[in-house]
Tab-separated table of C-alpha atoms and ligand atoms in Angstrom:
chain	number	residue	atom	x	y	z
A	29	UNK	CA	189.859	113.508	40.201
A	30	UNK	CA	187.968	114.007	36.904
A	31	UNK	CA	185.064	111.711	35.939
A	32	UNK	CA	187.265	109.932	33.373
A	33	UNK	CA	190.052	109.370	35.914
A	34	UNK	CA	187.519	108.092	38.429
A	35	UNK	CA	186.067	105.616	35.908
A	36	UNK	CA	189.583	104.405	34.973
A	37	UNK	CA	190.389	103.933	38.662
A	38	UNK	CA	187.175	101.988	39.292
A	39	UNK	CA	187.659	99.753	36.228
A	40	UNK	CA	191.222	98.969	37.340
A	41	UNK	CA	190.200	98.151	40.941
A	42	UNK	CA	186.715	96.619	40.569
A	43	UNK	CA	186.554	95.385	36.968
A	44	UNK	CA	184.449	96.616	34.029
A	45	UNK	CA	181.363	94.566	34.991
A	46	UNK	CA	181.088	96.136	38.446
A	47	UNK	CA	181.578	99.623	36.995
A	48	UNK	CA	178.920	99.034	34.303
A	49	UNK	CA	176.503	97.828	37.014
A	50	UNK	CA	177.243	100.948	39.092
A	51	UNK	CA	176.640	103.256	36.111
A	52	UNK	CA	173.365	101.501	35.247
A	53	UNK	CA	172.365	101.761	38.899
A	54	UNK	CA	172.919	105.520	38.797
A	55	UNK	CA	170.889	105.843	35.599
A	56	UNK	CA	168.073	103.807	37.208
A	57	UNK	CA	168.066	106.162	40.184
A	58	UNK	CA	168.029	109.301	38.071
A	59	UNK	CA	165.110	107.880	36.079
A	60	UNK	CA	163.113	106.978	39.203
A	61	UNK	CA	163.701	110.403	40.786
A	62	UNK	CA	162.868	112.324	37.587
A	63	UNK	CA	159.768	110.230	36.874
A	64	UNK	CA	158.353	110.550	40.400
A	65	UNK	CA	159.518	114.025	41.356
A	66	UNK	CA	161.880	112.889	44.118
A	67	UNK	CA	163.867	115.751	45.611
A	68	UNK	CA	167.334	114.424	46.460
A	69	UNK	CA	168.621	117.658	47.892
A	70	UNK	CA	170.126	115.985	50.956
A	71	UNK	CA	173.493	116.973	52.445
A	72	UNK	CA	175.387	113.896	53.669
A	73	UNK	CA	176.456	115.362	57.007
A	74	UNK	CA	173.836	115.098	59.742
A	75	UNK	CA	175.292	118.232	61.398
A	76	UNK	CA	173.321	120.330	58.941
A	77	UNK	CA	170.004	118.989	60.309
A	78	UNK	CA	167.822	119.526	63.357
A	79	UNK	CA	167.979	116.213	65.217
A	80	UNK	CA	165.145	115.001	67.450
A	81	UNK	CA	166.064	112.734	70.403
A	82	UNK	CA	169.268	111.615	72.104
A	83	UNK	CA	170.886	109.361	69.513
A	84	UNK	CA	172.832	111.826	67.354
A	85	UNK	CA	176.222	110.484	68.452
A	86	UNK	CA	175.164	106.947	67.507
A	87	UNK	CA	174.230	107.836	63.923
A	88	UNK	CA	176.236	107.427	60.715
A	89	UNK	CA	176.210	109.949	57.863
A	90	UNK	CA	173.376	110.148	55.349
A	91	UNK	CA	173.287	107.919	52.276
A	92	UNK	CA	170.381	106.770	50.123
A	93	UNK	CA	169.533	103.276	48.891
A	94	UNK	CA	169.338	102.644	45.154
A	95	UNK	CA	166.271	101.964	43.039
A	96	UNK	CA	167.402	98.901	41.032
A	97	UNK	CA	168.586	96.750	43.973
A	98	UNK	CA	165.467	97.728	45.945
A	99	UNK	CA	163.205	96.730	43.061
A	100	UNK	CA	164.746	93.248	43.050
A	101	UNK	CA	164.450	93.086	46.844
A	102	UNK	CA	160.731	93.909	46.807
A	103	UNK	CA	160.125	91.298	44.125
A	104	UNK	CA	161.713	88.727	46.444
A	105	UNK	CA	159.804	89.943	49.518
A	106	UNK	CA	156.511	89.728	47.641
A	107	UNK	CA	157.105	86.027	47.062
A	108	UNK	CA	158.299	85.366	50.570
A	109	UNK	CA	156.258	87.511	52.937
A	110	UNK	CA	152.561	88.036	53.663
A	111	UNK	CA	151.615	91.144	51.660
A	112	UNK	CA	149.347	92.961	54.060
A	113	UNK	CA	151.703	94.059	56.843
A	114	UNK	CA	153.247	97.540	57.090
A	115	UNK	CA	156.773	98.013	55.734
A	116	UNK	CA	158.845	100.286	57.990
A	117	UNK	CA	162.109	102.064	57.131
A	118	UNK	CA	164.080	102.798	60.334
A	119	UNK	CA	165.876	106.039	59.458
A	120	UNK	CA	163.934	106.743	56.275
A	121	UNK	CA	165.945	109.786	55.138
A	122	UNK	CA	164.255	111.394	52.115
A	123	UNK	CA	161.762	108.506	51.916
A	124	UNK	CA	163.165	106.907	48.755
A	125	UNK	CA	162.939	103.300	50.038
A	126	UNK	CA	159.262	103.811	50.876
A	127	UNK	CA	158.533	105.265	47.452
A	128	UNK	CA	160.191	102.296	45.761
A	129	UNK	CA	158.255	99.938	48.064
A	130	UNK	CA	154.968	101.546	47.010
A	131	UNK	CA	156.073	101.523	43.353
A	132	UNK	CA	156.691	97.763	43.729
A	133	UNK	CA	153.239	97.081	45.187
A	134	UNK	CA	153.712	97.293	48.968
A	135	UNK	CA	150.429	98.775	50.150
A	136	UNK	CA	151.327	100.290	53.510
A	137	UNK	CA	154.608	101.995	54.333
A	138	UNK	CA	155.911	103.896	57.344
A	139	UNK	CA	159.089	105.903	57.896
A	140	UNK	CA	160.810	106.905	61.133
A	141	UNK	CA	163.406	109.687	60.855
A	142	UNK	CA	165.010	111.837	63.543
A	143	UNK	CA	166.326	114.623	61.277
A	144	UNK	CA	163.466	117.125	61.003
A	145	UNK	CA	164.415	118.454	57.539
A	146	UNK	CA	164.777	114.931	56.115
A	147	UNK	CA	161.442	113.861	57.576
A	148	UNK	CA	159.778	116.903	55.977
A	149	UNK	CA	161.527	116.136	52.690
A	150	UNK	CA	160.250	112.531	52.871
A	151	UNK	CA	156.684	113.807	53.355
A	152	UNK	CA	157.046	116.203	50.404
A	153	UNK	CA	158.554	113.462	48.203
A	154	UNK	CA	155.673	111.172	49.149
A	155	UNK	CA	153.086	113.837	48.239
A	156	UNK	CA	154.740	114.445	44.837
A	157	UNK	CA	155.025	110.696	44.224
A	158	UNK	CA	151.285	110.240	44.902
A	159	UNK	CA	150.430	113.187	42.645
A	160	UNK	CA	152.626	111.891	39.808
A	161	UNK	CA	151.253	108.353	40.013
A	162	UNK	CA	147.676	109.658	39.873
A	163	UNK	CA	146.248	108.139	43.017
A	164	UNK	CA	147.903	107.255	46.308
A	165	UNK	CA	149.440	103.854	45.467
A	166	UNK	CA	149.766	103.000	49.137
A	167	UNK	CA	149.217	104.524	52.533
A	168	UNK	CA	152.340	106.355	53.678
A	169	UNK	CA	153.075	107.617	57.188
A	170	UNK	CA	156.114	109.467	58.481
A	171	UNK	CA	157.167	109.877	62.103
A	172	UNK	CA	159.700	112.457	63.172
A	173	UNK	CA	161.575	110.846	66.041
A	174	UNK	CA	164.278	108.555	67.337
A	175	UNK	CA	163.950	104.856	66.421
A	176	UNK	CA	165.468	104.021	69.834
A	177	UNK	CA	162.207	105.134	71.469
A	178	UNK	CA	159.841	104.181	68.652
A	179	UNK	CA	156.975	101.926	69.815
A	180	UNK	CA	156.648	99.254	67.130
A	181	UNK	CA	153.032	98.848	66.020
A	182	UNK	CA	151.159	95.523	65.796
A	183	UNK	CA	150.429	96.027	62.070
A	184	UNK	CA	154.157	96.202	61.191
A	185	UNK	CA	155.745	93.069	59.676
A	186	UNK	CA	158.801	94.261	57.701
A	187	UNK	CA	161.582	96.475	59.022
A	188	UNK	CA	164.275	97.880	56.754
A	189	UNK	CA	167.622	99.135	58.046
A	190	UNK	CA	170.332	100.678	55.869
A	191	UNK	CA	173.345	101.608	57.903
A	192	UNK	CA	171.710	104.383	59.973
A	193	UNK	CA	173.117	103.862	63.492
A	194	UNK	CA	175.578	101.887	65.637
A	195	UNK	CA	175.061	98.701	67.672
A	196	UNK	CA	173.798	100.607	70.740
A	197	UNK	CA	170.701	101.720	68.832
A	198	UNK	CA	170.391	98.381	67.018
A	199	UNK	CA	170.147	96.652	70.424
A	200	UNK	CA	167.421	99.104	71.507
A	201	UNK	CA	165.529	98.494	68.275
A	202	UNK	CA	165.702	94.716	68.793
A	203	UNK	CA	164.476	95.110	72.399
A	204	UNK	CA	161.530	97.220	71.147
A	205	UNK	CA	160.753	94.625	68.491
A	206	UNK	CA	160.827	91.808	71.061
A	207	UNK	CA	158.498	93.766	73.368
A	208	UNK	CA	156.123	94.346	70.461
A	209	UNK	CA	156.233	90.652	69.491
A	210	UNK	CA	155.563	89.643	73.079
A	211	UNK	CA	152.438	91.833	73.169
A	212	UNK	CA	151.384	91.054	69.574
A	213	UNK	CA	152.908	87.799	68.245
A	214	UNK	CA	153.239	87.851	64.433
A	215	UNK	CA	155.617	86.823	61.665
A	216	UNK	CA	158.167	89.539	61.135
A	217	UNK	CA	161.194	90.214	58.913
A	218	UNK	CA	164.175	92.481	59.495
A	219	UNK	CA	165.997	93.392	56.281
A	220	UNK	CA	169.444	94.905	56.699
A	221	UNK	CA	171.221	96.333	53.674
A	222	UNK	CA	174.966	95.763	53.617
A	223	UNK	CA	175.463	95.086	57.364
A	224	UNK	CA	179.006	95.370	58.674
A	225	UNK	CA	180.619	92.671	60.851
A	226	UNK	CA	179.418	94.362	64.081
A	227	UNK	CA	175.791	94.371	62.917
A	228	UNK	CA	176.080	90.728	61.847
A	229	UNK	CA	177.506	89.797	65.258
A	230	UNK	CA	174.688	91.579	67.144
A	231	UNK	CA	172.129	89.743	65.016
A	232	UNK	CA	173.866	86.395	65.681
A	233	UNK	CA	173.461	87.130	69.388
A	234	UNK	CA	169.679	87.272	68.818
A	235	UNK	CA	168.731	83.737	67.772
A	236	UNK	CA	165.046	84.735	67.950
A	237	UNK	CA	165.734	86.398	64.574
A	238	UNK	CA	167.606	83.775	62.513
A	239	UNK	CA	169.244	84.747	59.238
A	240	UNK	CA	167.210	83.157	56.440
A	241	UNK	CA	168.560	84.617	53.204
A	242	UNK	CA	171.389	86.819	51.912
A	243	UNK	CA	170.513	87.856	48.365
A	244	UNK	CA	172.795	90.265	46.509
A	245	UNK	CA	171.229	92.592	43.939
A	246	UNK	CA	173.277	94.926	41.718
A	247	UNK	CA	176.209	94.470	44.081
A	248	UNK	CA	174.188	95.298	47.220
A	249	UNK	CA	173.941	92.490	49.825
A	250	UNK	CA	170.717	92.241	51.827
A	251	UNK	CA	170.534	90.148	55.016
A	252	UNK	CA	167.016	88.920	55.770
A	253	UNK	CA	166.187	87.795	59.325
A	254	UNK	CA	162.797	86.323	60.236
A	255	UNK	CA	161.362	85.336	63.603
A	256	UNK	CA	159.239	82.555	62.079
A	257	UNK	CA	161.107	81.301	59.029
A	258	UNK	CA	158.995	78.980	56.943
B	305	SAM	C1	172.121	105.823	55.577
B	305	SAM	S1	170.645	106.801	55.686
B	305	SAM	C2	169.459	105.713	54.924
B	305	SAM	C3	168.239	106.420	54.405
B	305	SAM	C4	167.174	105.475	53.815
B	305	SAM	N1	166.784	104.450	54.752
B	305	SAM	C5	167.682	104.820	52.558
B	305	SAM	O1	168.034	103.637	52.618
B	305	SAM	O2	167.719	105.482	51.509
B	305	SAM	C6	170.294	106.649	57.432
B	305	SAM	C7	169.159	107.546	57.944
B	305	SAM	O3	168.857	107.177	59.286
B	305	SAM	C8	168.596	108.350	60.050
B	305	SAM	N2	168.853	107.997	61.465
B	305	SAM	C9	170.041	107.677	62.057
B	305	SAM	N3	169.876	107.385	63.358
B	305	SAM	C10	168.540	107.516	63.618
B	305	SAM	C11	167.737	107.348	64.779
B	305	SAM	N4	168.282	106.979	65.955
B	305	SAM	N5	166.402	107.572	64.687
B	305	SAM	C12	165.845	107.931	63.499
B	305	SAM	N6	166.547	108.114	62.354
B	305	SAM	C13	167.884	107.908	62.405
B	305	SAM	C14	169.551	109.387	59.458
B	305	SAM	O4	169.122	110.705	59.700
B	305	SAM	C15	169.487	109.029	57.965
B	305	SAM	O5	168.459	109.732	57.327
């Protein structure tokens, strides 16, 4: 299908407003990547990567979040959450979410990624981002490993999840978070981008993390769960 045919198809099925928003979203992403030296050279199939850990069969394919919806999300989080905790991306891919977080004023970010090449790419993107912005805008850390066995740290207060794995791993993540909260009680938010019905059901089965808000930015729904809503 040519570009023109694809646009016609999208306009017919989703309406001109949705297509315009999508195009603007793409332009926003290209701008962010160009301005901050983000390398997006990331094949979508995980088979092309060296995977650390046991959870390969529970993972989905690669896909990156978009700059414009994330910018709106971080604006909202700044109003709602205490600013000093670490923001963690579970399955950080090329690190884009963490770069946008830092760009939007989050001061400490951490990524966990089990595909070795993607984790290295995230580190390289972070280094270029810091060089382009002059000084390190935030502290950034990247862990190569499986989120299923990741020991959540007491300084972490925001966890971001964008469609990386199935419910088996989500349950393990929630168990790890509960263990961490038991040892180090603190307010904590889990932000899930575009969760499917299965994810939503698993979260409903964990009333310790009630759903507090479902904003939609540039067509992307975010589900925000907090252990101490207030
Ligand atoms: C859909 S991509 C999202 C990337 C990034 N969070 C974003 O929003 O742009 C999901 C990422 O999660 C990683 N992933 C999947 N399962 C994982 C696991 N069990 N442990 C660590 N990373 C995982 C994949 O390699 C991939 O990079």
